[in-house]
Structures are given as structure tokens and as C-alpha cells.
CSV table of C-alpha atoms in Angstrom, one decimal:
chain,number,residue,atom,x,y,z
A,1,MET,CA,0.0,0.0,0.0
A,2,ILE,CA,2.6,2.5,1.2
A,3,GLN,CA,5.0,1.3,-1.5
A,4,ASP,CA,2.3,2.2,-4.1
A,5,VAL,CA,2.0,5.7,-2.7
A,6,LEU,CA,5.8,6.2,-2.6
A,7,LYS,CA,6.1,4.9,-6.2
A,8,GLU,CA,3.4,7.3,-7.4
A,9,ALA,CA,5.0,10.2,-5.5
A,10,GLN,CA,8.4,9.4,-7.0
A,11,ASP,CA,7.0,9.2,-10.5
A,12,HIS,CA,5.2,12.6,-10.1
A,13,MET,CA,8.3,14.2,-8.6
A,14,GLN,CA,10.4,12.9,-11.5
A,15,LYS,CA,8.0,14.4,-14.0
A,16,ALA,CA,8.2,17.8,-12.2
A,17,VAL,CA,12.0,17.6,-12.6
A,18,GLU,CA,11.8,16.6,-16.2
A,19,ALA,CA,9.4,19.5,-16.9
A,20,LEU,CA,11.9,21.9,-15.3
A,21,LYS,CA,14.7,20.4,-17.5
A,22,LYS,CA,12.6,21.1,-20.6
A,23,GLU,CA,11.9,24.6,-19.4
A,24,PHE,CA,15.6,25.2,-18.9
A,25,ALA,CA,16.4,23.8,-22.4
A,26,THR,CA,14.1,26.4,-24.0
A,27,MET,CA,15.8,29.3,-22.3
A,28,ARG,CA,18.1,31.2,-24.6
A,29,VAL,CA,21.6,31.5,-23.2
A,30,GLY,CA,23.6,32.7,-26.2
A,31,ARG,CA,24.1,29.3,-27.8
A,32,ALA,CA,21.9,28.1,-30.6
A,33,THR,CA,19.9,25.0,-29.9
A,34,PRO,CA,16.8,23.7,-31.7
A,35,ALA,CA,15.1,23.4,-28.3
A,36,LEU,CA,14.8,27.2,-28.3
A,37,LEU,CA,12.0,26.9,-30.8
A,38,GLU,CA,10.0,24.2,-29.1
A,39,LYS,CA,7.4,26.6,-27.8
A,40,VAL,CA,7.0,28.6,-31.0
A,41,LEU,CA,3.7,27.8,-32.5
A,42,VAL,CA,3.1,28.5,-36.2
A,43,ASP,CA,-0.4,29.3,-37.6
A,44,TYR,CA,-0.3,26.8,-40.5
A,45,TYR,CA,-3.5,26.4,-42.5
A,46,GLY,CA,-5.7,27.4,-39.6
A,47,SER,CA,-4.1,25.3,-36.9
A,48,GLN,CA,-1.3,25.9,-34.4
A,49,MET,CA,1.7,23.7,-35.0
A,50,PRO,CA,5.2,23.6,-33.4
A,51,VAL,CA,8.0,24.7,-35.7
A,52,ASN,CA,9.7,21.4,-35.4
A,53,GLN,CA,6.7,19.7,-37.0
A,54,LEU,CA,6.9,21.9,-40.0
A,55,ALA,CA,10.6,22.1,-40.6
A,56,THR,CA,14.1,20.7,-39.9
A,57,ILE,CA,15.9,22.8,-37.4
A,58,THR,CA,19.7,22.6,-37.3
A,59,ALA,CA,22.5,24.5,-35.5
A,60,PRO,CA,25.4,24.6,-37.9
A,61,GLU,CA,27.3,27.1,-35.7
A,62,ALA,CA,27.2,28.0,-32.1
A,63,ARG,CA,25.2,31.2,-32.7
A,64,LEU,CA,23.1,30.2,-35.7
A,65,LEU,CA,19.9,28.2,-36.2
A,66,VAL,CA,18.8,27.2,-39.7
A,67,ILE,CA,15.1,26.3,-40.2
A,68,GLN,CA,14.3,24.5,-43.4
A,69,PRO,CA,10.6,24.0,-43.9
A,70,TRP,CA,9.3,20.9,-45.7
A,71,ASP,CA,6.7,23.1,-47.4
A,72,LYS,CA,8.2,26.4,-48.8
A,73,GLY,CA,4.7,27.9,-48.3
A,74,ALA,CA,5.2,27.8,-44.6
A,75,LEU,CA,8.3,30.1,-44.6
A,76,GLY,CA,6.3,33.3,-44.0
A,77,ALA,CA,4.2,31.7,-41.3
A,78,ILE,CA,7.2,30.4,-39.5
A,79,GLU,CA,9.0,33.8,-39.8
A,80,LYS,CA,5.9,35.6,-38.4
A,81,ALA,CA,5.6,33.1,-35.5
A,82,ILE,CA,9.3,33.7,-34.5
A,83,LEU,CA,8.8,37.4,-34.6
A,84,LYS,CA,5.7,37.2,-32.4
A,85,SER,CA,7.5,34.8,-29.9
A,86,ASP,CA,9.2,36.2,-26.8
A,87,LEU,CA,12.6,35.0,-27.9
A,88,GLY,CA,13.6,38.4,-29.1
A,89,LEU,CA,15.2,37.0,-32.3
A,90,THR,CA,14.9,38.4,-35.8
A,91,PRO,CA,14.7,35.8,-38.6
A,92,THR,CA,16.3,36.2,-42.0
A,93,ASN,CA,14.3,34.6,-44.8
A,94,ASP,CA,16.2,33.9,-48.1
A,95,GLY,CA,13.3,32.2,-49.8
A,96,SER,CA,14.2,28.6,-49.0
A,97,VAL,CA,15.5,28.6,-45.4
A,98,ILE,CA,15.2,30.9,-42.4
A,99,ARG,CA,18.3,31.8,-40.5
A,100,LEU,CA,18.3,32.9,-36.8
A,101,THR,CA,21.4,34.6,-35.5
A,102,ILE,CA,21.6,34.3,-31.8
A,103,PRO,CA,23.1,37.6,-30.5
A,104,PRO,CA,25.3,37.6,-27.4
A,105,LEU,CA,23.5,38.3,-24.2
A,106,THR,CA,23.8,41.6,-22.4
A,107,GLN,CA,24.5,41.5,-18.6
A,108,GLU,CA,21.0,42.9,-18.0
A,109,ARG,CA,19.4,40.1,-20.1
A,110,ARG,CA,21.5,37.5,-18.3
A,111,GLN,CA,20.2,38.7,-14.9
A,112,GLU,CA,16.6,38.6,-16.3
A,113,LEU,CA,17.2,35.0,-17.4
A,114,VAL,CA,18.6,34.1,-14.0
A,115,LYS,CA,15.4,35.5,-12.4
A,116,VAL,CA,13.2,33.5,-14.8
A,117,ALA,CA,15.3,30.4,-14.1
A,118,LYS,CA,14.8,30.9,-10.3
A,119,LYS,CA,11.1,31.3,-10.8
A,120,LYS,CA,10.8,28.1,-12.8
A,121,ALA,CA,12.9,26.3,-10.2
A,122,GLU,CA,10.6,27.6,-7.4
A,123,GLU,CA,7.6,26.4,-9.4
A,124,ALA,CA,9.1,22.9,-9.6
A,125,ARG,CA,9.8,22.9,-5.8
A,126,VAL,CA,6.2,23.9,-5.1
A,127,ALA,CA,5.0,21.1,-7.4
A,128,ILE,CA,7.2,18.6,-5.5
A,129,ARG,CA,6.0,19.9,-2.2
A,130,ASN,CA,2.4,19.5,-3.3
A,131,ILE,CA,3.1,15.9,-4.4
A,132,ARG,CA,4.6,15.4,-0.9
A,133,ARG,CA,1.4,16.7,0.7
A,134,GLU,CA,-0.8,14.5,-1.4
A,135,ALA,CA,1.3,11.4,-0.6
A,136,ASN,CA,1.2,12.2,3.1
A,137,ASP,CA,-2.6,12.7,2.9
A,138,GLN,CA,-2.9,9.3,1.2
A,139,ILE,CA,-0.8,7.6,3.9
A,140,LYS,CA,-2.8,9.3,6.7
A,141,ASN,CA,-6.0,8.0,5.0
A,142,LEU,CA,-4.5,4.5,5.0
A,143,GLU,CA,-3.8,4.8,8.7
A,144,LYS,CA,-7.3,6.1,9.3
A,145,ASP,CA,-8.8,3.1,7.4
A,146,LYS,CA,-6.6,0.8,9.5
A,147,THR,CA,-5.0,-0.5,6.3
A,148,VAL,CA,-1.5,0.3,7.7
A,149,SER,CA,-0.3,0.7,11.3
A,150,GLU,CA,0.8,4.0,12.8
A,151,ASP,CA,4.4,2.9,12.6
A,152,GLU,CA,4.2,2.0,9.0
A,153,GLY,CA,2.5,5.3,8.3
A,154,LYS,CA,5.2,7.2,10.1
A,155,ARG,CA,7.9,5.3,8.1
A,156,GLY,CA,6.0,6.0,4.9
A,157,GLN,CA,5.9,9.7,5.7
A,158,ASP,CA,9.6,9.7,6.5
A,159,GLU,CA,10.3,8.0,3.1
A,160,VAL,CA,8.1,10.7,1.3
A,161,GLN,CA,10.2,13.4,3.0
A,162,LYS,CA,13.4,11.7,1.9
A,163,LEU,CA,12.1,11.6,-1.7
A,164,THR,CA,11.1,15.2,-1.4
A,165,ASP,CA,14.5,16.3,-0.2
A,166,LYS,CA,16.2,14.3,-3.0
A,167,PHE,CA,14.1,15.9,-5.7
A,168,ILE,CA,14.4,19.4,-4.3
A,169,LYS,CA,18.2,18.9,-4.2
A,170,THR,CA,18.1,17.9,-7.9
A,171,VAL,CA,16.1,21.1,-8.7
A,172,ASP,CA,18.6,23.2,-6.8
A,173,GLU,CA,21.5,21.5,-8.7
A,174,LEU,CA,19.8,22.1,-12.0
A,175,LEU,CA,19.2,25.8,-11.1
A,176,LYS,CA,22.8,26.2,-10.0
A,177,SER,CA,24.2,24.8,-13.3
A,178,LYS,CA,21.7,26.9,-15.4
A,179,GLU,CA,22.7,30.0,-13.5
A,180,GLU,CA,26.4,29.3,-14.2
A,181,GLU,CA,25.6,28.6,-17.8
A,182,ILE,CA,23.7,31.9,-18.2
A,183,MET,CA,26.3,34.0,-16.5
A,184,SER,CA,29.3,32.4,-18.2
A,185,VAL,CA,28.3,32.5,-21.9
């Protein structure tokens, strides 16, 4: 019983950490990576589609992304979507591909990115703590229903706390490395 609760809590906490990793991957830190465009949605024939479903995205150089759409008719829509996004990048369209030059970050922009990274990390910590609370509630309900003893319940809650500490430490480590990455580029 308690093992099921622990397993579920661990799975949910792992998903919170994975979501944070994805968020961090989409943050622009001066290096070109196709992950930057993951959240850019293109209005393509009346539906919203991610850029990576309409084109091949490559990073031939450290500060350059090349977007090659499979349908040349999508060039304008992709260009417009990038301009509307919050990336702050200006696409160059040569009629067959779109080039995105990633400018170096200013100190001010770096500090803004660190703030955003800290906010995302805090959201992940809150999510993990909410999972802990839910798991502890489930364990308390098992105790109340006399499915498990008080001692088992206490051990279960201790295990949930250990899991929580482990995942929050992982979030802190991810944040620390992202901060270093942002400030050192």
C-alpha cells in the first residue's frame, strides 16, 4: 500500500524535474539549440503547430539556427511566429530557409534570465511539495482506514520526506548549473 503511494509520488516528482529540464532547455543562453524553438507555434492552414513539426531545425554554428521547412509555403508563417514569440530574435528569410542569428547576451538580459530560471525552479519545488502533501494525505488515509499501522504510516511519511529532499536537491543543482551557464556564456 505505502509502496504504491511512494512509487506514485516518486513518478510525479520525477515528472516535475523533467518539466523543469525542458523549461531550462528552451531558455536562450547565447548558444543556438533547436530546443529554443520548441514553444514557438506557427499558424499553419488554420491550426497551431510547433515549428519542429513543419521544418528541420539545425544548429550549424554556435550562434546560428537554420530552419528548413518541408513546405516552402510555410516560410512566411514560421517567420511571423518567430517574430511574435518572446525569444527576441529576428529571422532572416532567403526564400528557402530561415536563419536565426543568436546575439550575445547583455548583462541585464542575463540577470533577467537568472530571475526566470529561479522562478521556474521555485515552481518545480512547489510542485514537488504539493506531491509530498498529497502522498502524506494518502498515507494518513491508509492509517485512518486501519490498512496500515501508525508505525508504517510514520515510516512512509519519512520516506516521502526523503524523496522530497532528494528531488528538491536535484532542482537546486539544475538551477545552479543553469545560472552558471547563463552567467558564463
